[in-house]
Amino acid sequence: MTRALWRLAEIGLLLLVGFGLATLAGILLYDPPDRSDYAAIVVLSHGAFPDGGLTDQTEARTRAGIALYEAGRAPMLVMSGGQADTDPAPKAVLMAELARTEGVADAALLVEDASHSTLQNALFTARLAPDLQEAPILLVTHRYHGARSIASFWWAGFDDIHFAAADPQDPVWPGSQWEPIKWAGNVVRAAGYSVARAVGVDGPQLDAVLN
């Protein structure tokens, strides 16, 4: 029994190291996207303040998405992020408000306001705009979050995923230290979601597996 537990611990440690390397590669080997014909730009939230302000990372991601939209990289801007207990509104709603103040028309905005994790960002965006699953999309987040975001959207059924960093020049490191653990959490939750769906769980109970 002890030998088996040590073996499991070794496997877990190797997975964490692998996830850490994937995160580091995403930070150091970032290559800006070069297309201009994406179907949509999908901006992933980070956090918000109780007074309705966006955290630095959420604002940076939102402004990066707006700049890409204004540059003509896609005709649609998707804001993705739900409402935490201390948020006055869903983060995606706050992000869309910023986009409107910068001149983005309502017709170009799509708001996914129910997600509480990167996996839910992906899954709920797929439900909101299923046509995007077979179209080229441009994810906007920070470098440290890029690889996990791409993996999450691939898991949710998106076929043509590209990535634009909100920190294209100087990488933002705060948050990167937790990515290996969050990678592991993604794997566990995605597996749990598949098992729960296979045994007949559905609706909000199924979605809650990905929180």
mmCIF file of C-alpha atoms in Angstrom, residues 25-193:
data_model
loop_
_atom_site.group_PDB
_atom_site.id
_atom_site.type_symbol
_atom_site.label_atom_id
_atom_site.label_comp_id
_atom_site.label_asym_id
_atom_site.label_seq_id
_atom_site.Cartn_x
_atom_site.Cartn_y
_atom_site.Cartn_z
ATOM 1 C CA ALA A 25 6.824 27.592 -22.353
ATOM 2 C CA GLY A 26 3.655 29.601 -22.891
ATOM 3 C CA ILE A 27 5.253 32.596 -21.204
ATOM 4 C CA LEU A 28 8.690 32.465 -22.817
ATOM 5 C CA LEU A 29 7.798 31.195 -26.304
ATOM 6 C CA TYR A 30 4.829 33.464 -26.992
ATOM 7 C CA ASP A 31 4.375 34.188 -30.686
ATOM 8 C CA PRO A 32 1.877 36.950 -31.540
ATOM 9 C CA PRO A 33 -0.952 35.947 -33.905
ATOM 10 C CA ASP A 34 -0.595 37.113 -37.488
ATOM 11 C CA ARG A 35 -4.047 36.525 -38.969
ATOM 12 C CA SER A 36 -6.726 39.144 -39.511
ATOM 13 C CA ASP A 37 -9.725 36.956 -40.290
ATOM 14 C CA TYR A 38 -10.831 35.545 -36.945
ATOM 15 C CA ALA A 39 -14.517 34.922 -36.398
ATOM 16 C CA ALA A 40 -14.378 36.282 -32.866
ATOM 17 C CA ILE A 41 -12.075 37.624 -30.190
ATOM 18 C CA VAL A 42 -12.785 35.917 -26.853
ATOM 19 C CA VAL A 43 -11.584 37.816 -23.782
ATOM 20 C CA LEU A 44 -11.252 35.847 -20.528
ATOM 21 C CA SER A 45 -11.762 37.658 -17.239
ATOM 22 C CA HIS A 46 -9.477 37.629 -14.214
ATOM 23 C CA GLY A 47 -11.168 39.502 -11.362
ATOM 24 C CA ALA A 48 -13.163 42.532 -10.301
ATOM 25 C CA PHE A 49 -13.483 44.753 -7.240
ATOM 26 C CA PRO A 50 -16.607 45.204 -5.088
ATOM 27 C CA ASP A 51 -16.962 48.779 -6.373
ATOM 28 C CA GLY A 52 -17.268 47.532 -9.956
ATOM 29 C CA GLY A 53 -13.722 48.260 -11.036
ATOM 30 C CA LEU A 54 -11.760 45.681 -12.964
ATOM 31 C CA THR A 55 -8.518 44.227 -11.639
ATOM 32 C CA ASP A 56 -5.391 45.222 -13.552
ATOM 33 C CA GLN A 57 -5.300 41.892 -15.351
ATOM 34 C CA THR A 58 -8.978 41.959 -16.356
ATOM 35 C CA GLU A 59 -8.672 45.528 -17.595
ATOM 36 C CA ALA A 60 -5.497 44.713 -19.537
ATOM 37 C CA ARG A 61 -7.176 41.722 -21.188
ATOM 38 C CA THR A 62 -10.275 43.756 -22.011
ATOM 39 C CA ARG A 63 -8.305 46.619 -23.519
ATOM 40 C CA ALA A 64 -6.182 44.182 -25.512
ATOM 41 C CA GLY A 65 -9.354 42.617 -26.908
ATOM 42 C CA ILE A 66 -10.773 46.032 -27.761
ATOM 43 C CA ALA A 67 -7.551 47.015 -29.549
ATOM 44 C CA LEU A 68 -7.620 43.809 -31.594
ATOM 45 C CA TYR A 69 -11.255 44.417 -32.499
ATOM 46 C CA GLU A 70 -10.539 48.008 -33.498
ATOM 47 C CA ALA A 71 -7.649 46.752 -35.638
ATOM 48 C CA GLY A 72 -10.153 44.687 -37.621
ATOM 49 C CA ARG A 73 -8.958 41.274 -36.469
ATOM 50 C CA ALA A 74 -12.539 40.020 -35.945
ATOM 51 C CA PRO A 75 -16.120 41.334 -36.247
ATOM 52 C CA MET A 76 -17.185 40.039 -32.813
ATOM 53 C CA LEU A 77 -15.903 40.580 -29.287
ATOM 54 C CA VAL A 78 -16.890 37.969 -26.684
ATOM 55 C CA MET A 79 -16.490 38.852 -23.006
ATOM 56 C CA SER A 80 -16.404 35.836 -20.686
ATOM 57 C CA GLY A 81 -16.635 35.873 -16.894
ATOM 58 C CA GLY A 82 -19.254 35.299 -14.218
ATOM 59 C CA GLN A 83 -20.095 36.969 -10.921
ATOM 60 C CA ALA A 84 -18.205 36.093 -7.747
ATOM 61 C CA ASP A 85 -19.711 36.718 -4.310
ATOM 62 C CA THR A 86 -18.068 40.125 -3.967
ATOM 63 C CA ASP A 87 -18.678 41.268 -7.550
ATOM 64 C CA PRO A 88 -21.442 43.852 -8.084
ATOM 65 C CA ALA A 89 -22.129 42.324 -11.515
ATOM 66 C CA PRO A 90 -20.726 39.565 -13.715
ATOM 67 C CA LYS A 91 -17.224 40.398 -14.841
ATOM 68 C CA ALA A 92 -18.223 39.987 -18.487
ATOM 69 C CA VAL A 93 -20.889 42.684 -18.046
ATOM 70 C CA LEU A 94 -18.303 45.063 -16.547
ATOM 71 C CA MET A 95 -15.890 44.257 -19.380
ATOM 72 C CA ALA A 96 -18.587 44.928 -21.969
ATOM 73 C CA GLU A 97 -19.325 48.274 -20.312
ATOM 74 C CA LEU A 98 -15.683 49.260 -20.758
ATOM 75 C CA ALA A 99 -15.822 48.179 -24.393
ATOM 76 C CA ARG A 100 -18.891 50.342 -24.974
ATOM 77 C CA THR A 101 -17.184 53.367 -23.465
ATOM 78 C CA GLU A 102 -14.367 52.778 -25.971
ATOM 79 C CA GLY A 103 -16.822 52.824 -28.862
ATOM 80 C CA VAL A 104 -17.566 49.139 -29.454
ATOM 81 C CA ALA A 105 -21.138 48.757 -30.688
ATOM 82 C CA ASP A 106 -23.601 46.493 -28.869
ATOM 83 C CA ALA A 107 -24.070 44.515 -32.080
ATOM 84 C CA ALA A 108 -20.410 43.467 -31.958
ATOM 85 C CA LEU A 109 -20.507 42.359 -28.313
ATOM 86 C CA LEU A 110 -21.408 38.950 -26.939
ATOM 87 C CA VAL A 111 -21.507 38.505 -23.154
ATOM 88 C CA GLU A 112 -20.944 35.141 -21.468
ATOM 89 C CA ASP A 113 -21.703 35.995 -17.853
ATOM 90 C CA ALA A 114 -22.071 32.652 -16.035
ATOM 91 C CA SER A 115 -18.588 31.112 -15.933
ATOM 92 C CA HIS A 116 -16.446 30.715 -12.824
ATOM 93 C CA SER A 117 -13.468 28.828 -14.269
ATOM 94 C CA THR A 118 -11.485 28.579 -17.476
ATOM 95 C CA LEU A 119 -13.251 25.327 -18.370
ATOM 96 C CA GLN A 120 -16.590 27.077 -17.914
ATOM 97 C CA ASN A 121 -15.342 30.037 -19.995
ATOM 98 C CA ALA A 122 -14.832 27.567 -22.805
ATOM 99 C CA LEU A 123 -17.938 25.417 -22.358
ATOM 100 C CA PHE A 124 -20.364 28.300 -21.856
ATOM 101 C CA THR A 125 -18.916 30.229 -24.807
ATOM 102 C CA ALA A 126 -19.497 27.127 -26.929
ATOM 103 C CA ARG A 127 -23.125 27.008 -25.806
ATOM 104 C CA LEU A 128 -23.619 30.715 -26.389
ATOM 105 C CA ALA A 129 -22.079 30.704 -29.864
ATOM 106 C CA PRO A 130 -21.834 27.110 -31.159
ATOM 107 C CA ASP A 131 -20.877 28.278 -34.655
ATOM 108 C CA LEU A 132 -17.565 29.491 -33.257
ATOM 109 C CA GLN A 133 -16.476 25.928 -32.481
ATOM 110 C CA GLU A 134 -15.612 25.364 -36.136
ATOM 111 C CA ALA A 135 -14.330 28.877 -36.816
ATOM 112 C CA PRO A 136 -10.996 30.537 -36.030
ATOM 113 C CA ILE A 137 -11.149 32.313 -32.667
ATOM 114 C CA LEU A 138 -8.613 34.517 -30.930
ATOM 115 C CA LEU A 139 -8.351 34.058 -27.162
ATOM 116 C CA VAL A 140 -7.137 37.020 -25.120
ATOM 117 C CA THR A 141 -5.602 36.466 -21.697
ATOM 118 C CA HIS A 142 -2.139 36.699 -20.109
ATOM 119 C CA ARG A 143 0.784 34.589 -21.239
ATOM 120 C CA TYR A 144 0.856 32.445 -18.114
ATOM 121 C CA HIS A 145 -2.800 31.544 -18.677
ATOM 122 C CA GLY A 146 -2.574 31.009 -22.430
ATOM 123 C CA ALA A 147 -1.678 27.324 -22.657
ATOM 124 C CA ARG A 148 -4.345 26.257 -20.156
ATOM 125 C CA SER A 149 -6.927 28.435 -21.899
ATOM 126 C CA ILE A 150 -6.155 26.889 -25.274
ATOM 127 C CA ALA A 151 -6.407 23.398 -23.768
ATOM 128 C CA SER A 152 -9.730 24.281 -22.129
ATOM 129 C CA PHE A 153 -11.271 25.570 -25.353
ATOM 130 C CA TRP A 154 -9.991 22.534 -27.237
ATOM 131 C CA TRP A 155 -11.666 20.331 -24.606
ATOM 132 C CA ALA A 156 -14.910 22.269 -25.140
ATOM 133 C CA GLY A 157 -14.878 21.454 -28.857
ATOM 134 C CA PHE A 158 -13.221 24.460 -30.491
ATOM 135 C CA ASP A 159 -11.150 23.429 -33.507
ATOM 136 C CA ASP A 160 -9.190 26.527 -34.562
ATOM 137 C CA ILE A 161 -7.825 28.339 -31.512
ATOM 138 C CA HIS A 162 -5.317 31.173 -31.544
ATOM 139 C CA PHE A 163 -3.935 33.256 -28.707
ATOM 140 C CA ALA A 164 -3.155 36.937 -28.207
ATOM 141 C CA ALA A 165 -1.438 37.938 -24.969
ATOM 142 C CA ALA A 166 -2.572 40.900 -22.901
ATOM 143 C CA ASP A 167 1.109 41.191 -21.954
ATOM 144 C CA PRO A 168 2.831 40.950 -25.364
ATOM 145 C CA GLN A 169 5.984 42.850 -24.433
ATOM 146 C CA ASP A 170 6.752 42.150 -20.770
ATOM 147 C CA PRO A 171 5.249 38.978 -19.268
ATOM 148 C CA VAL A 172 3.122 39.339 -16.154
ATOM 149 C CA TRP A 173 4.359 36.760 -13.662
ATOM 150 C CA PRO A 174 1.978 37.097 -10.674
ATOM 151 C CA GLY A 175 -0.479 34.233 -10.984
ATOM 152 C CA SER A 176 1.872 31.959 -12.893
ATOM 153 C CA GLN A 177 2.986 30.203 -9.694
ATOM 154 C CA TRP A 178 -0.489 28.685 -9.306
ATOM 155 C CA GLU A 179 -0.854 27.463 -12.882
ATOM 156 C CA PRO A 180 0.523 23.905 -12.356
ATOM 157 C CA ILE A 181 -2.054 23.342 -9.612
ATOM 158 C CA LYS A 182 -4.807 24.861 -11.745
ATOM 159 C CA TRP A 183 -3.772 22.625 -14.652
ATOM 160 C CA ALA A 184 -4.148 19.614 -12.371
ATOM 161 C CA GLY A 185 -7.524 20.932 -11.219
ATOM 162 C CA ASN A 186 -8.626 21.276 -14.839
ATOM 163 C CA VAL A 187 -7.743 17.657 -15.573
ATOM 164 C CA VAL A 188 -9.613 16.393 -12.512
ATOM 165 C CA ARG A 189 -12.693 18.531 -13.159
ATOM 166 C CA ALA A 190 -12.828 17.693 -16.873
ATOM 167 C CA ALA A 191 -12.629 13.995 -16.034
ATOM 168 C CA GLY A 192 -15.279 14.420 -13.337
ATOM 169 C CA TYR A 193 -17.531 16.217 -15.810
#
